[in-house]
């Protein structure tokens, strides 16, 4: 039923959400999702600082990237994203090093291992075909930082070694999560590779087994969210150990420690989650009974009052990581935190979310001091349709809703009158028709809805293009809600 409300492209790409593109040889298991996400983040950062002319010039390449993704031409999608990135940067000179490096990926293995392991295996491989050759004497500068940003190891590696496959012998690392930075260099030119997280954990296998054992007979005896989070974390860690590269980089040690902290008898789940969420992003599986939904969330560093809650719902083919990393390169989350809001990004699939907004709030209530009278929804593409669905299920909950790049007509919009709406699309956005239909159906039912169309913006960039306007909209909605109480 839900899929029928989406357009052809959105419905088609839904099935791609966990599609894995396996590269041969060394790179087997490397996911195209990871590389596409990195390229999209790089592009979004450049788009943010570009002028209108260069933003307009990159639209064609971005539309081509989206079409390639829909057609399962994932390496071609990466190439188009890189072209858009180089175009939006304008007159900046593209040297021989970048021409070679941009189409490559640094594949790192052993991202999680026992603390006794001393080597980090890596190789530079093509992400898409390119005829560009590297300049002579190209090297890779590697630096490893600990959680306190202290440099613990560095190394220069000849490019020839990386193309063949190379192991960095760092020596024994203390238990923890490390940030691996890599930069290709040749004379005065340089090209930064995306960062990777390296995790080293004492007695790794035994600790994972202990977590698995804690789940035996846990249904009904352990908090549902704790049980689901441990279950999903164990599955993630085992996949990482098996060399299955994930769609993003995870702090594996931190995620393991959260699960272990849950099992300490003296601590309630909220006593673990809330303080940690003020310092870092937290991945949980919110659960009610056997139904659960993975989320990524973050709370403001200071919590002086009950927090408004912003739910951000990703588009098809995405995940709970998109609003934190790619849509506007995480700016939506930053804007929410700046205002003192709890930002929650649930994962959804073809059939929606296994817990609705009310059920997720019920679970979050156990860990956070939240203000249920100040709940907001924001969604992109398929996520825009999910915003409509959640609002229709619980129209008494959201104060305001934002639908970007999608939505489609609502057959009975009168129930949505308690909510104020912001509907947006790009001029070159294939979701523009659905957004217009949503706005018209809301408006015809007497629902407060404002429609915004952004010139020279296609489907992926609409979130970033609308960020300033959407947060002004949210601010006004909360002010009006508060004024109504007084």
Coordinates of C-alpha atoms in Angstrom, one line a residue:
X1 CA 0.0 0.0 0.0
X2 CA 2.8 2.4 0.9
X3 CA 4.8 1.7 -2.3
X4 CA 1.8 2.8 -4.4
X5 CA 2.1 6.4 -3.1
X6 CA 5.6 6.7 -4.6
X7 CA 6.7 7.4 -8.1
X8 CA 8.2 4.8 -10.4
X9 CA 11.8 5.7 -9.7
X10 CA 11.4 5.9 -5.9
X11 CA 9.6 2.6 -5.8
X12 CA 12.3 1.0 -8.1
X13 CA 15.2 2.1 -6.1
X14 CA 13.7 1.0 -2.8
X15 CA 14.9 -2.5 -3.6
X16 CA 18.5 -1.2 -3.8
X17 CA 18.7 -0.2 -0.2
X18 CA 21.2 -2.9 0.7
X19 CA 22.5 -3.7 -2.7
X20 CA 26.2 -4.7 -2.5
X21 CA 28.5 -4.2 -5.4
X22 CA 31.4 -6.6 -4.9
X23 CA 34.7 -5.8 -6.5
X24 CA 37.0 -8.6 -7.6
X25 CA 40.2 -9.7 -5.9
X26 CA 41.4 -7.6 -2.9
X27 CA 38.4 -5.3 -2.9
X28 CA 35.8 -8.1 -2.6
X29 CA 33.2 -7.0 -0.1
X30 CA 33.8 -3.3 -0.6
X31 CA 30.4 -1.7 -1.0
X32 CA 29.6 0.9 -3.6
X33 CA 27.3 2.4 -1.1
X34 CA 30.3 3.5 1.0
X35 CA 32.1 5.0 -2.0
X36 CA 29.0 6.7 -3.3
X37 CA 28.3 8.2 0.1
X38 CA 31.8 9.5 0.4
X39 CA 31.6 11.1 -3.1
X40 CA 28.2 12.6 -2.3
X41 CA 29.4 14.1 1.0
X42 CA 32.4 15.6 -0.8
X43 CA 30.1 17.2 -3.4
X44 CA 27.7 18.5 -0.9
X45 CA 30.5 20.3 1.0
X46 CA 31.7 21.9 -2.2
X47 CA 28.1 22.9 -3.2
X48 CA 27.5 24.7 0.1
X49 CA 30.3 27.2 -0.7
X50 CA 29.8 27.5 -4.5
X51 CA 28.2 30.4 -6.3
X52 CA 24.9 30.2 -8.2
X53 CA 26.6 29.9 -11.6
X54 CA 28.6 26.8 -10.7
X55 CA 25.7 25.3 -8.8
X56 CA 23.7 25.6 -12.0
X57 CA 26.5 24.1 -14.1
X58 CA 26.7 20.9 -12.0
X59 CA 23.0 20.0 -12.3
X60 CA 23.4 17.9 -15.4
X61 CA 26.1 15.7 -13.9
X62 CA 24.1 15.2 -10.7
X63 CA 21.0 14.2 -12.7
X64 CA 23.1 11.8 -14.6
X65 CA 24.5 10.4 -11.4
X66 CA 21.0 9.7 -10.0
X67 CA 19.9 8.1 -13.2
X68 CA 23.0 5.9 -13.2
X69 CA 22.3 4.8 -9.7
X70 CA 18.7 3.9 -10.6
X71 CA 20.1 1.8 -13.5
X72 CA 22.5 -0.1 -11.2
X73 CA 25.4 1.5 -12.9
X74 CA 27.1 2.3 -9.6
X75 CA 30.6 3.0 -10.7
X76 CA 29.2 5.3 -13.4
X77 CA 27.2 7.1 -10.7
X78 CA 30.4 7.6 -8.8
X79 CA 32.1 9.1 -11.9
X80 CA 29.2 11.5 -12.4
X81 CA 29.3 12.6 -8.8
X82 CA 33.0 13.3 -9.2
X83 CA 32.3 15.3 -12.3
X84 CA 29.7 17.3 -10.4
X85 CA 32.1 17.9 -7.6
X86 CA 34.8 19.2 -9.9
X87 CA 32.3 21.3 -11.8
X88 CA 30.8 23.0 -8.7
X89 CA 34.3 24.0 -7.5
X90 CA 34.5 26.3 -10.6
X91 CA 37.8 27.6 -11.8
X92 CA 40.0 25.6 -9.5
X93 CA 42.8 23.9 -11.4
X94 CA 42.6 20.1 -11.6
X95 CA 46.1 18.7 -11.6
X96 CA 47.4 15.3 -12.8
X97 CA 47.3 13.9 -9.3
X98 CA 43.6 14.6 -8.8
X99 CA 42.8 13.4 -12.4
X100 CA 44.3 10.0 -11.4
X101 CA 43.2 9.9 -7.7
X102 CA 39.6 11.0 -8.0
X103 CA 38.5 7.7 -9.6
X104 CA 40.2 5.5 -7.1
X105 CA 39.3 4.2 -3.7
X106 CA 41.6 3.3 -0.8
X107 CA 40.3 -0.1 0.4
X108 CA 41.3 -0.7 4.0
X109 CA 41.0 -4.2 5.6
X110 CA 41.3 -5.2 9.2
X111 CA 39.3 -2.2 10.2
X112 CA 38.3 -4.2 13.3
X113 CA 40.7 -6.7 15.0
X114 CA 42.0 -7.9 18.3
X115 CA 44.3 -5.4 19.9
X116 CA 47.3 -7.8 19.4
X117 CA 47.1 -7.4 15.6
X118 CA 49.8 -5.1 14.3
X119 CA 49.0 -4.7 10.6
X120 CA 46.5 -2.7 8.6
X121 CA 46.0 -4.1 5.1
X122 CA 45.2 -1.6 2.3
X123 CA 45.2 -1.2 -1.4
X124 CA 44.4 1.6 -3.9
X125 CA 42.0 0.3 -6.5
X126 CA 39.9 1.9 -9.3
X127 CA 36.3 2.7 -8.5
X128 CA 35.6 3.4 -12.1
X129 CA 37.7 3.1 -15.3
X130 CA 40.1 5.9 -16.0
X131 CA 42.9 6.5 -18.4
X132 CA 44.7 9.0 -16.2
X133 CA 48.1 8.0 -15.0
X134 CA 49.6 9.0 -11.7
X135 CA 52.5 11.5 -11.7
X136 CA 55.9 10.0 -11.0
X137 CA 57.0 9.8 -7.4
X138 CA 53.5 9.8 -6.0
X139 CA 53.3 8.6 -2.4
X140 CA 50.6 8.2 0.2
X141 CA 51.0 9.9 3.6
X142 CA 49.3 7.9 6.3
X143 CA 48.6 9.2 9.8
X144 CA 46.8 7.5 12.7
X145 CA 45.1 9.5 15.5
X146 CA 43.6 8.2 18.7
X147 CA 40.4 9.4 20.3
X148 CA 42.2 12.4 21.8
X149 CA 43.4 13.4 18.3
X150 CA 47.0 12.5 19.3
X151 CA 49.1 11.1 16.5
X152 CA 50.1 7.6 17.3
X153 CA 51.7 6.5 13.9
X154 CA 52.7 7.9 10.5
X155 CA 54.1 6.5 7.3
X156 CA 54.9 7.4 3.7
X157 CA 54.2 4.7 1.2
X158 CA 55.2 4.6 -2.5
X159 CA 52.2 4.4 -4.8
X160 CA 53.5 1.2 -6.5
X161 CA 53.2 -0.6 -3.2
X162 CA 49.6 0.5 -2.7
X163 CA 48.6 -0.6 -6.2
X164 CA 49.9 -4.1 -5.4
X165 CA 48.5 -4.2 -1.9
X166 CA 50.4 -3.3 1.2
X167 CA 50.3 -3.9 5.0
X168 CA 51.1 -1.0 7.4
X169 CA 52.8 -2.5 10.4
X170 CA 51.8 0.0 13.1
X171 CA 52.9 -2.1 16.0
X172 CA 50.6 -3.0 18.9
X173 CA 47.8 -0.4 19.4
X174 CA 46.0 0.2 22.7
X175 CA 42.4 -0.7 22.7
X176 CA 40.2 1.9 21.1
X177 CA 38.9 3.6 17.9
X178 CA 41.5 5.3 15.7
X179 CA 41.1 7.8 12.8
X180 CA 43.1 6.9 9.8
X181 CA 43.9 9.8 7.5
X182 CA 45.4 9.3 4.0
X183 CA 46.7 11.9 1.5
X184 CA 48.2 11.2 -1.9
X185 CA 51.1 13.6 -2.5
X186 CA 53.4 14.5 -5.4
X187 CA 55.6 17.6 -5.1
X188 CA 53.3 20.5 -4.2
X189 CA 50.1 18.6 -5.2
X190 CA 48.0 16.6 -2.8
X191 CA 44.7 14.7 -2.8
X192 CA 42.9 13.7 0.5
X193 CA 41.3 10.3 0.6
X194 CA 38.2 9.8 2.8
X195 CA 39.0 9.0 6.5
X196 CA 38.6 5.5 7.9
X197 CA 38.0 4.3 11.4
X198 CA 40.3 1.5 12.7
X199 CA 39.2 -0.3 15.8
X200 CA 41.4 -2.5 18.1
X201 CA 39.7 -4.5 20.9
X202 CA 41.1 -6.7 23.6
X203 CA 39.8 -10.3 23.6
X204 CA 37.5 -9.4 20.7
X205 CA 36.1 -12.8 19.9
X206 CA 35.4 -13.6 23.6
X207 CA 33.6 -10.3 24.2
X208 CA 31.4 -10.8 21.1
X209 CA 30.5 -14.3 22.3
X210 CA 29.6 -12.9 25.7
X211 CA 27.2 -10.5 24.1
X212 CA 25.7 -13.3 22.1
X213 CA 25.2 -15.4 25.2
X214 CA 23.5 -12.5 27.0
X215 CA 20.7 -12.8 24.4
X216 CA 19.9 -16.4 25.2
X217 CA 16.4 -16.4 26.8
X218 CA 16.5 -12.6 26.9
X219 CA 13.0 -12.0 25.4
X220 CA 10.8 -10.6 28.1
X221 CA 13.7 -10.5 30.6
X222 CA 15.8 -7.8 29.0
X223 CA 14.8 -4.3 27.9
X224 CA 13.6 -4.6 24.3
X225 CA 15.8 -1.8 23.0
X226 CA 18.8 -3.2 24.8
X227 CA 18.2 -6.7 23.4
X228 CA 17.7 -5.4 19.8
X229 CA 20.7 -3.1 20.0
X230 CA 23.0 -5.9 21.2
X231 CA 21.6 -8.3 18.6
X232 CA 22.2 -5.8 15.7
X233 CA 25.6 -4.7 17.0
X234 CA 26.8 -8.3 17.2
X235 CA 25.7 -8.9 13.6
X236 CA 27.6 -5.7 12.5
X237 CA 30.8 -6.5 14.4
X238 CA 30.9 -10.1 13.0
X239 CA 30.3 -8.8 9.5
X240 CA 33.2 -6.3 9.9
X241 CA 35.5 -9.1 11.2
X242 CA 34.6 -11.1 8.1
X243 CA 35.8 -8.2 6.0
X244 CA 32.4 -7.1 4.8
X245 CA 32.9 -3.4 4.3
X246 CA 29.9 -1.4 5.6
X247 CA 28.1 1.6 4.1
X248 CA 29.8 4.0 6.5
X249 CA 32.7 3.9 9.0
X250 CA 31.7 2.8 12.4
X251 CA 33.4 3.2 15.8
X252 CA 33.4 -0.5 16.5
X253 CA 35.0 -0.3 20.0
X254 CA 32.5 2.4 21.1
X255 CA 29.6 0.4 19.8
X256 CA 30.8 -2.7 21.6
X257 CA 31.3 -0.8 24.9
X258 CA 27.7 0.6 24.7
X259 CA 26.4 -3.0 24.6
X260 CA 28.7 -4.0 27.5
X261 CA 27.5 -1.1 29.5
X262 CA 23.9 -2.1 29.0
X263 CA 24.7 -5.4 30.8
X264 CA 26.1 -3.8 33.9
X265 CA 23.5 -4.6 36.5
X266 CA 23.8 -1.2 38.3
X267 CA 22.9 0.8 35.2
X268 CA 19.6 1.5 33.5
X269 CA 19.6 1.9 29.6
X270 CA 18.9 5.6 29.8
X271 CA 21.9 6.1 32.1
X272 CA 24.1 4.7 29.3
X273 CA 22.4 6.3 26.3
X274 CA 21.7 9.9 27.3
X275 CA 25.2 11.0 28.5
X276 CA 26.8 9.3 25.5
X277 CA 24.4 10.9 23.0
X278 CA 25.5 14.4 24.2
X279 CA 29.1 13.6 23.2
X280 CA 28.8 11.5 20.0
X281 CA 26.4 10.0 17.5
X282 CA 24.7 6.9 18.9
X283 CA 23.4 3.9 16.9
X284 CA 20.5 2.1 18.6
X285 CA 17.8 -0.3 17.6
X286 CA 14.6 1.1 19.2
X287 CA 12.3 -1.8 20.0
X288 CA 8.9 -2.6 21.3
X289 CA 8.5 -6.3 21.8
X290 CA 10.0 -8.1 18.8
X291 CA 9.6 -5.1 16.4
X292 CA 12.6 -2.8 16.1
X293 CA 14.0 0.0 14.0
X294 CA 17.7 0.9 13.8
X295 CA 18.3 4.6 14.4
X296 CA 21.2 7.0 14.6
X297 CA 20.7 9.9 17.0
X298 CA 22.4 12.8 18.7
X299 CA 21.4 15.0 21.6
X300 CA 22.6 18.6 22.2
X301 CA 25.7 18.9 24.4
X302 CA 23.7 20.8 27.1
X303 CA 20.2 19.8 28.1
X304 CA 18.6 22.6 30.1
X305 CA 15.0 21.8 29.4
X306 CA 12.8 19.1 27.8
X307 CA 14.1 18.7 24.3
X308 CA 12.1 19.2 21.1
X309 CA 12.5 16.1 18.8
X310 CA 13.3 16.2 15.1
X311 CA 12.8 13.0 13.1
X312 CA 14.6 13.0 9.8
X313 CA 13.5 10.3 7.3
X314 CA 15.8 9.3 4.4
X315 CA 15.0 8.6 0.8
X316 CA 15.0 5.2 -1.0
X317 CA 18.3 3.4 -1.2
X318 CA 19.5 5.3 1.9
X319 CA 19.8 4.6 5.6
X320 CA 19.8 6.2 9.0
X321 CA 23.3 7.6 8.2
X322 CA 22.3 9.8 5.3
X323 CA 21.1 12.9 7.2
X324 CA 24.2 12.6 9.4
X325 CA 26.7 12.4 6.5
X326 CA 25.4 13.2 3.0
X327 CA 22.3 15.4 3.0
X328 CA 24.0 18.8 3.3
X329 CA 27.0 16.9 4.7
X330 CA 25.3 16.6 8.1
X331 CA 24.2 20.2 8.3
X332 CA 20.5 19.3 9.1
X333 CA 21.7 17.5 12.3
X334 CA 24.0 20.4 13.2
X335 CA 21.2 22.9 12.9
X336 CA 18.9 20.8 15.1
X337 CA 21.6 20.4 17.8
X338 CA 22.4 24.1 17.7
X339 CA 18.7 24.7 18.7
X340 CA 18.8 22.2 21.5
X341 CA 16.8 19.5 19.7
X342 CA 17.2 15.7 19.8
X343 CA 17.7 14.6 16.2
X344 CA 16.6 11.0 15.4
X345 CA 17.2 9.3 12.0
X346 CA 15.3 6.0 11.7
X347 CA 16.0 3.4 8.9
X348 CA 13.1 2.6 6.6
X349 CA 12.7 0.0 3.9
X350 CA 10.2 -0.8 1.2
X351 CA 7.4 -1.3 3.6
X352 CA 8.2 1.7 5.8
X353 CA 9.3 1.7 9.5
X354 CA 8.6 -1.1 11.9
X355 CA 7.8 1.4 14.7
X356 CA 5.8 4.5 14.1
X357 CA 6.7 7.9 15.4
X358 CA 4.6 7.5 18.6
X359 CA 6.1 4.2 19.4
X360 CA 9.6 5.6 18.9
X361 CA 8.9 8.5 21.2
X362 CA 7.6 6.1 23.8
X363 CA 11.0 4.3 23.7
X364 CA 13.0 7.5 23.6
X365 CA 11.1 8.8 26.6
X366 CA 12.9 6.2 28.7
X367 CA 16.3 7.7 28.0
X368 CA 15.7 11.4 27.3
X369 CA 13.8 14.4 28.7
X370 CA 11.8 15.1 25.6
X371 CA 9.0 17.6 24.9
X372 CA 6.3 15.6 23.1
X373 CA 4.4 18.9 22.3
X374 CA 7.4 19.9 20.1
X375 CA 7.9 17.1 17.6
X376 CA 8.9 17.8 14.0
X377 CA 9.2 15.6 10.9
X378 CA 11.5 16.1 7.9
X379 CA 11.8 13.7 5.0
X380 CA 13.3 13.5 1.5
X381 CA 11.9 11.6 -1.5
X382 CA 10.6 8.3 -0.1
X383 CA 11.1 9.9 3.3
X384 CA 8.7 12.7 2.3
X385 CA 6.1 10.1 1.7
X386 CA 6.9 8.6 5.1
X387 CA 6.4 12.0 6.7
X388 CA 2.9 12.1 5.3
X389 CA 2.2 8.5 6.5
X390 CA 3.4 9.2 10.0
X391 CA 1.5 12.5 10.2
X392 CA -1.7 10.7 9.1
X393 CA -1.1 8.0 11.8
X394 CA -0.6 10.5 14.6
X395 CA -1.7 14.0 13.5
X396 CA -1.8 15.1 17.2
X397 CA 2.0 14.6 17.5
X398 CA 3.9 16.7 15.0
X399 CA 3.8 20.5 15.2
X400 CA 5.4 20.9 11.8
X401 CA 6.3 18.7 8.8
X402 CA 8.8 19.2 6.0
X403 CA 8.5 17.1 2.7
X404 CA 11.3 17.6 0.2
X405 CA 11.5 16.1 -3.3
X406 CA 8.4 14.0 -3.0
X407 CA 5.2 13.2 -1.2
X408 CA 2.4 12.8 -3.7
X409 CA -1.4 13.4 -3.4
X410 CA -3.1 12.8 0.0
X411 CA -6.6 11.3 -0.5
X412 CA -7.9 12.6 2.9
X413 CA -5.8 15.5 4.0
X414 CA -8.3 17.0 6.5
X415 CA -6.9 15.0 9.3
X416 CA -3.5 16.8 8.8
X417 CA -4.9 20.2 9.8
X418 CA -3.2 20.3 13.2
X419 CA 0.2 20.3 11.4
X420 CA 1.8 23.1 9.5
X421 CA 3.6 22.0 6.3
X422 CA 6.6 23.0 4.2
X423 CA 6.8 21.3 0.8
X424 CA 9.9 21.8 -1.4
X425 CA 11.4 20.6 -4.6
X426 CA 14.1 21.6 -7.1
X427 CA 13.3 22.9 -10.6
X428 CA 15.2 19.9 -12.0
X429 CA 13.9 17.5 -9.4
X430 CA 12.1 14.4 -10.7
X431 CA 10.2 14.4 -7.4
X432 CA 8.8 17.9 -8.1
X433 CA 5.5 16.5 -9.4
X434 CA 4.9 14.5 -6.3
X435 CA 5.7 17.5 -4.1
X436 CA 3.3 19.7 -6.0
X437 CA 0.5 17.1 -5.7
X438 CA 1.1 16.9 -1.9
X439 CA 1.0 20.7 -1.6
X440 CA -2.2 21.0 -3.7
X441 CA -4.0 18.3 -1.7
X442 CA -3.1 19.8 1.6
X443 CA -4.1 23.3 0.5
X444 CA -7.4 22.2 -1.0
X445 CA -8.2 20.5 2.4
X446 CA -7.5 23.8 4.3
X447 CA -4.2 22.6 5.7
X448 CA -1.5 25.2 6.2
X449 CA 1.1 24.4 3.5
X450 CA 3.8 26.5 1.8
X451 CA 5.4 25.3 -1.4
X452 CA 8.9 26.3 -2.3
X453 CA 10.7 25.6 -5.6
X454 CA 14.5 26.0 -5.9
X455 CA 16.1 27.0 -9.2
X456 CA 18.9 24.8 -10.6
X457 CA 18.4 22.2 -8.0
X458 CA 17.9 18.5 -8.7
X459 CA 16.7 15.6 -6.6
X460 CA 19.7 15.0 -4.3
X461 CA 20.6 18.6 -3.5
X462 CA 17.1 19.7 -2.5
X463 CA 17.7 18.9 1.1
X464 CA 20.7 21.2 1.3
X465 CA 19.2 23.9 -0.8
X466 CA 16.2 24.1 1.5
X467 CA 18.0 23.9 4.9
X468 CA 17.9 27.6 5.8
X469 CA 14.2 27.9 4.8
X470 CA 13.1 24.7 6.6
X471 CA 14.8 25.6 9.9
X472 CA 13.3 29.1 9.8
X473 CA 10.0 27.3 9.2
X474 CA 10.5 25.0 12.2
X475 CA 11.6 27.9 14.4
X476 CA 8.4 29.8 13.6
X477 CA 6.2 26.8 14.1
X478 CA 7.7 26.2 17.6
X479 CA 7.3 29.8 18.5
X480 CA 3.6 29.8 17.4
X481 CA 3.1 26.5 19.3
X482 CA 4.6 28.1 22.5
X483 CA 2.6 31.3 22.0
X484 CA -0.6 29.2 21.7
X485 CA 0.1 27.7 25.1
X486 CA 0.7 31.0 26.8

